Amino acid sequence: MPSFTSLLAAVAALAPLGAFAAPAPIPEPENWDVSISSEIKAFISNPTAKNIIANRYIVAYNTSFTEDEISATEFSISSAIQKRNLGKRALDGRQMSGFMSSMKFDSGARFSAFDGDNSMLATLAKDKTVAYIEADARVQAAAFVTESGATTGLGRISAAQAGSTDYVFDDSAGQGITAYVVDTGVFVDHNEFEGRAVMAFNAINNVDTDENGHGSHVSGTIAGKTFGVAKKANIIGVKVLDAQGGGSNSGVLEGLQFVADDATKNGRSGKAVMNMSLGGPASRAINAAVKAIAAAGVVPVVAAGNENQDAANVSPASSPDAITVGAIDQTNDAKASFSNFGADVDIFAPGVDVESVGITAKDATDTLSGTSMASPHVAGLAAYLMALEGLTDVAGVKARMTELATATGATVKRNTRGTTNLIANNGAAAGAAAPGAGAGNGTAPATPAAPATPAPGAGAGNGTAPATPDAGAGAGAGSGTPIPAGLPAATDAFWKTAIGSALATLMGINV
């Protein structure tokens, strides 16, 4: 049987190259659960997916073929849809687009997104250059609005147990690290960002700011001067969600390609993190793109999702190449009732009643709950550790986070069986804080201590987690690290004990 490419060769000769422009925005259908007809279920890799976009598909290409062969297929698709979609409406009533978007990553992953009818899909499924086809699906920001009981969550990141309001951190504070925020955009003029935030990509519209507030809140938790875990990191806004917090997998893919390309072009590989506080049904294409992001030297951190279900059902949460973050109530370390769970969750962080940046004024704040709020705590922590310890990849960052979290002895309460009990921590609580750590409500020390040799057992970058990730204290992170400057008086007893243990170790005495 002739390939899809050869069947459309005649049409391709008539098509302008402009067909590769981005598709028109997709209006939100009244009913997200558009059913997939039985006629096409055999041709797509996600036939049971919810919240699909009718008649819109993502093609992943078989990279064993040459670039020219794949480009020929893309060109044929682009040519065909200009003719076939003219005046045609999708099952949800919207006008089908005659344009196709194309995404290509340096790792080799390659995708196209387009509107198509059933007969076109059936023909395309037989093309040898096509690895698989997905029905495009809606994604949504993973947050809930709350109005009272706000906390920053920062105290929990540097304390061994729940309840602390002091944030202890090193004055390096993520300096030199860039955080890509794939979300609703960023209100870059907010005072919290101190000129360290920019908008750089927009897959939604021509409004290059945050029309929802979700992305700005997330960015504030990563790098805000008051609310941020990594207070000196830079923020790059990648807008893939609209004013209602919704978007599509195809739009997310475009945003991810921008992240990979920008990091490579601007020398940010090994010096960047990416936060995705969004989710949709499990997607091979999204997970493959996250893998490409990691290969580009950007550490992907993603929200586990808010459906109280197995994160394996969600993307990007199910990506093995990301750090997937569940939510706890930071006041008692209990798993948040909404948080997803399962083997794909790597770590937990504060996600209930978290205060951060708002968008109604340059000094506005907002309080939100969700794994969307937990993920940026860990993205900020990743940036912090990368700046402090020279970590450069997701394996090294994940291993170090596992080590530091294990050392505190804290575990998630009321957790779901088969899910990690690790709670994100920057190491200050276990005496593993780096030299120069400051204390107190997010204020860095005026005079940081001089650098010293990293503590034994730091293990940065070896990619190996402890055999028992949810074990108590005693994982050995940080013994021998100098006492951080500026610690509050309440911790004096702890440090006296730590000093005694360190001296005893040096003298060969068992304690």
mmCIF file with all atom_site columns, C-alpha atoms in Angstrom, residues 388-475:
data_model
loop_
_atom_site.group_PDB
_atom_site.id
_atom_site.type_symbol
_atom_site.label_atom_id
_atom_site.label_alt_id
_atom_site.label_comp_id
_atom_site.label_asym_id
_atom_site.label_entity_id
_atom_site.label_seq_id
_atom_site.pdbx_PDB_ins_code
_atom_site.Cartn_x
_atom_site.Cartn_y
_atom_site.Cartn_z
_atom_site.occupancy
_atom_site.B_iso_or_equiv
_atom_site.pdbx_formal_charge
_atom_site.auth_seq_id
_atom_site.auth_comp_id
_atom_site.auth_asym_id
_atom_site.auth_atom_id
_atom_site.pdbx_PDB_model_num
ATOM 1  C CA . LEU A 1 388 ? 25.233 25.931 45.941 1.00 0.00 ? 388 LEU A CA 1
ATOM 2  C CA . GLU A 1 389 ? 26.700 22.532 45.094 1.00 0.00 ? 389 GLU A CA 1
ATOM 3  C CA . GLY A 1 390 ? 27.298 22.645 41.355 1.00 0.00 ? 390 GLY A CA 1
ATOM 4  C CA . LEU A 1 391 ? 24.721 19.996 40.457 1.00 0.00 ? 391 LEU A CA 1
ATOM 5  C CA . THR A 1 392 ? 23.898 19.994 36.759 1.00 0.00 ? 392 THR A CA 1
ATOM 6  C CA . ASP A 1 393 ? 21.403 17.237 35.931 1.00 0.00 ? 393 ASP A CA 1
ATOM 7  C CA . VAL A 1 394 ? 18.163 15.696 37.095 1.00 0.00 ? 394 VAL A CA 1
ATOM 8  C CA . ALA A 1 395 ? 19.803 12.509 38.405 1.00 0.00 ? 395 ALA A CA 1
ATOM 9  C CA . GLY A 1 396 ? 22.198 14.433 40.611 1.00 0.00 ? 396 GLY A CA 1
ATOM 10 C CA . VAL A 1 397 ? 19.536 16.818 41.884 1.00 0.00 ? 397 VAL A CA 1
ATOM 11 C CA . LYS A 1 398 ? 17.101 13.994 42.628 1.00 0.00 ? 398 LYS A CA 1
ATOM 12 C CA . ALA A 1 399 ? 19.764 11.992 44.483 1.00 0.00 ? 399 ALA A CA 1
ATOM 13 C CA . ARG A 1 400 ? 20.780 14.978 46.598 1.00 0.00 ? 400 ARG A CA 1
ATOM 14 C CA . MET A 1 401 ? 17.173 15.834 47.440 1.00 0.00 ? 401 MET A CA 1
ATOM 15 C CA . THR A 1 402 ? 16.587 12.227 48.471 1.00 0.00 ? 402 THR A CA 1
ATOM 16 C CA . GLU A 1 403 ? 19.634 12.307 50.726 1.00 0.00 ? 403 GLU A CA 1
ATOM 17 C CA . LEU A 1 404 ? 18.734 15.602 52.391 1.00 0.00 ? 404 LEU A CA 1
ATOM 18 C CA . ALA A 1 405 ? 15.086 14.633 52.893 1.00 0.00 ? 405 ALA A CA 1
ATOM 19 C CA . THR A 1 406 ? 16.042 11.270 54.380 1.00 0.00 ? 406 THR A CA 1
ATOM 20 C CA . ALA A 1 407 ? 18.449 12.889 56.841 1.00 0.00 ? 407 ALA A CA 1
ATOM 21 C CA . THR A 1 408 ? 15.673 14.860 58.573 1.00 0.00 ? 408 THR A CA 1
ATOM 22 C CA . GLY A 1 409 ? 13.785 11.739 59.651 1.00 0.00 ? 409 GLY A CA 1
ATOM 23 C CA . ALA A 1 410 ? 10.496 13.421 58.741 1.00 0.00 ? 410 ALA A CA 1
ATOM 24 C CA . THR A 1 411 ? 7.894  11.377 56.874 1.00 0.00 ? 411 THR A CA 1
ATOM 25 C CA . VAL A 1 412 ? 4.560  12.083 55.225 1.00 0.00 ? 412 VAL A CA 1
ATOM 26 C CA . LYS A 1 413 ? 1.634  11.281 57.501 1.00 0.00 ? 413 LYS A CA 1
ATOM 27 C CA . ARG A 1 414 ? -1.557 9.589  56.311 1.00 0.00 ? 414 ARG A CA 1
ATOM 28 C CA . ASN A 1 415 ? 0.209  8.718  53.073 1.00 0.00 ? 415 ASN A CA 1
ATOM 29 C CA . THR A 1 416 ? -0.928 6.234  50.441 1.00 0.00 ? 416 THR A CA 1
ATOM 30 C CA . ARG A 1 417 ? 0.767  2.840  50.332 1.00 0.00 ? 417 ARG A CA 1
ATOM 31 C CA . GLY A 1 418 ? 3.418  2.560  47.641 1.00 0.00 ? 418 GLY A CA 1
ATOM 32 C CA . THR A 1 419 ? 4.244  6.281  47.709 1.00 0.00 ? 419 THR A CA 1
ATOM 33 C CA . THR A 1 420 ? 7.473  7.886  48.894 1.00 0.00 ? 420 THR A CA 1
ATOM 34 C CA . ASN A 1 421 ? 7.472  9.461  52.362 1.00 0.00 ? 421 ASN A CA 1
ATOM 35 C CA . LEU A 1 422 ? 10.190 12.012 51.550 1.00 0.00 ? 422 LEU A CA 1
ATOM 36 C CA . ILE A 1 423 ? 9.584  15.687 52.393 1.00 0.00 ? 423 ILE A CA 1
ATOM 37 C CA . ALA A 1 424 ? 11.733 18.246 50.567 1.00 0.00 ? 424 ALA A CA 1
ATOM 38 C CA . ASN A 1 425 ? 14.443 19.881 52.681 1.00 0.00 ? 425 ASN A CA 1
ATOM 39 C CA . ASN A 1 426 ? 17.456 22.077 51.935 1.00 0.00 ? 426 ASN A CA 1
ATOM 40 C CA . GLY A 1 427 ? 19.694 20.379 54.489 1.00 0.00 ? 427 GLY A CA 1
ATOM 41 C CA . ALA A 1 428 ? 19.845 23.090 57.132 1.00 0.00 ? 428 ALA A CA 1
ATOM 42 C CA . ALA A 1 429 ? 17.727 21.026 59.527 1.00 0.00 ? 429 ALA A CA 1
ATOM 43 C CA . ALA A 1 430 ? 20.139 18.078 59.515 1.00 0.00 ? 430 ALA A CA 1
ATOM 44 C CA . GLY A 1 431 ? 23.276 20.166 59.776 1.00 0.00 ? 431 GLY A CA 1
ATOM 45 C CA . ALA A 1 432 ? 23.963 19.756 56.075 1.00 0.00 ? 432 ALA A CA 1
ATOM 46 C CA . ALA A 1 433 ? 23.371 23.368 55.168 1.00 0.00 ? 433 ALA A CA 1
ATOM 47 C CA . ALA A 1 434 ? 26.132 24.844 53.092 1.00 0.00 ? 434 ALA A CA 1
ATOM 48 C CA . PRO A 1 435 ? 28.506 27.450 54.519 1.00 0.00 ? 435 PRO A CA 1
ATOM 49 C CA . GLY A 1 436 ? 27.014 30.900 54.830 1.00 0.00 ? 436 GLY A CA 1
ATOM 50 C CA . ALA A 1 437 ? 23.422 29.818 55.447 1.00 0.00 ? 437 ALA A CA 1
ATOM 51 C CA . GLY A 1 438 ? 21.321 32.607 56.819 1.00 0.00 ? 438 GLY A CA 1
ATOM 52 C CA . ALA A 1 439 ? 18.268 32.542 59.013 1.00 0.00 ? 439 ALA A CA 1
ATOM 53 C CA . GLY A 1 440 ? 15.014 34.158 59.738 1.00 0.00 ? 440 GLY A CA 1
ATOM 54 C CA . ASN A 1 441 ? 11.977 34.843 57.641 1.00 0.00 ? 441 ASN A CA 1
ATOM 55 C CA . GLY A 1 442 ? 13.670 34.709 54.276 1.00 0.00 ? 442 GLY A CA 1
ATOM 56 C CA . THR A 1 443 ? 16.445 37.201 55.009 1.00 0.00 ? 443 THR A CA 1
ATOM 57 C CA . ALA A 1 444 ? 19.932 36.283 53.834 1.00 0.00 ? 444 ALA A CA 1
ATOM 58 C CA . PRO A 1 445 ? 22.874 36.994 56.154 1.00 0.00 ? 445 PRO A CA 1
ATOM 59 C CA . ALA A 1 446 ? 24.577 40.342 55.697 1.00 0.00 ? 446 ALA A CA 1
ATOM 60 C CA . THR A 1 447 ? 28.018 38.734 55.795 1.00 0.00 ? 447 THR A CA 1
ATOM 61 C CA . PRO A 1 448 ? 28.016 35.129 54.552 1.00 0.00 ? 448 PRO A CA 1
ATOM 62 C CA . ALA A 1 449 ? 30.564 32.786 56.060 1.00 0.00 ? 449 ALA A CA 1
ATOM 63 C CA . ALA A 1 450 ? 33.561 31.815 53.970 1.00 0.00 ? 450 ALA A CA 1
ATOM 64 C CA . PRO A 1 451 ? 33.181 28.710 51.788 1.00 0.00 ? 451 PRO A CA 1
ATOM 65 C CA . ALA A 1 452 ? 34.317 25.394 53.191 1.00 0.00 ? 452 ALA A CA 1
ATOM 66 C CA . THR A 1 453 ? 34.762 21.850 51.979 1.00 0.00 ? 453 THR A CA 1
ATOM 67 C CA . PRO A 1 454 ? 31.407 20.134 51.305 1.00 0.00 ? 454 PRO A CA 1
ATOM 68 C CA . ALA A 1 455 ? 30.294 17.651 53.924 1.00 0.00 ? 455 ALA A CA 1
ATOM 69 C CA . PRO A 1 456 ? 31.085 13.957 53.602 1.00 0.00 ? 456 PRO A CA 1
ATOM 70 C CA . GLY A 1 457 ? 28.164 11.990 52.263 1.00 0.00 ? 457 GLY A CA 1
ATOM 71 C CA . ALA A 1 458 ? 26.848 14.780 50.068 1.00 0.00 ? 458 ALA A CA 1
ATOM 72 C CA . GLY A 1 459 ? 26.823 12.387 47.141 1.00 0.00 ? 459 GLY A CA 1
ATOM 73 C CA . ALA A 1 460 ? 25.836 15.024 44.627 1.00 0.00 ? 460 ALA A CA 1
ATOM 74 C CA . GLY A 1 461 ? 25.305 13.704 41.156 1.00 0.00 ? 461 GLY A CA 1
ATOM 75 C CA . ASN A 1 462 ? 25.788 9.993  41.689 1.00 0.00 ? 462 ASN A CA 1
ATOM 76 C CA . GLY A 1 463 ? 22.157 9.309  40.877 1.00 0.00 ? 463 GLY A CA 1
ATOM 77 C CA . THR A 1 464 ? 21.812 6.708  43.626 1.00 0.00 ? 464 THR A CA 1
ATOM 78 C CA . ALA A 1 465 ? 19.107 7.099  46.239 1.00 0.00 ? 465 ALA A CA 1
ATOM 79 C CA . PRO A 1 466 ? 19.280 5.467  49.679 1.00 0.00 ? 466 PRO A CA 1
ATOM 80 C CA . ALA A 1 467 ? 18.087 1.857  49.831 1.00 0.00 ? 467 ALA A CA 1
ATOM 81 C CA . THR A 1 468 ? 15.227 2.919  52.098 1.00 0.00 ? 468 THR A CA 1
ATOM 82 C CA . PRO A 1 469 ? 14.102 6.388  50.976 1.00 0.00 ? 469 PRO A CA 1
ATOM 83 C CA . ASP A 1 470 ? 11.582 6.843  53.777 1.00 0.00 ? 470 ASP A CA 1
ATOM 84 C CA . ALA A 1 471 ? 13.900 5.753  56.588 1.00 0.00 ? 471 ALA A CA 1
ATOM 85 C CA . GLY A 1 472 ? 14.524 7.991  59.577 1.00 0.00 ? 472 GLY A CA 1
ATOM 86 C CA . ALA A 1 473 ? 17.560 10.070 60.457 1.00 0.00 ? 473 ALA A CA 1
ATOM 87 C CA . GLY A 1 474 ? 20.996 8.576  60.101 1.00 0.00 ? 474 GLY A CA 1
ATOM 88 C CA . ALA A 1 475 ? 21.445 8.695  56.339 1.00 0.00 ? 475 ALA A CA 1
#
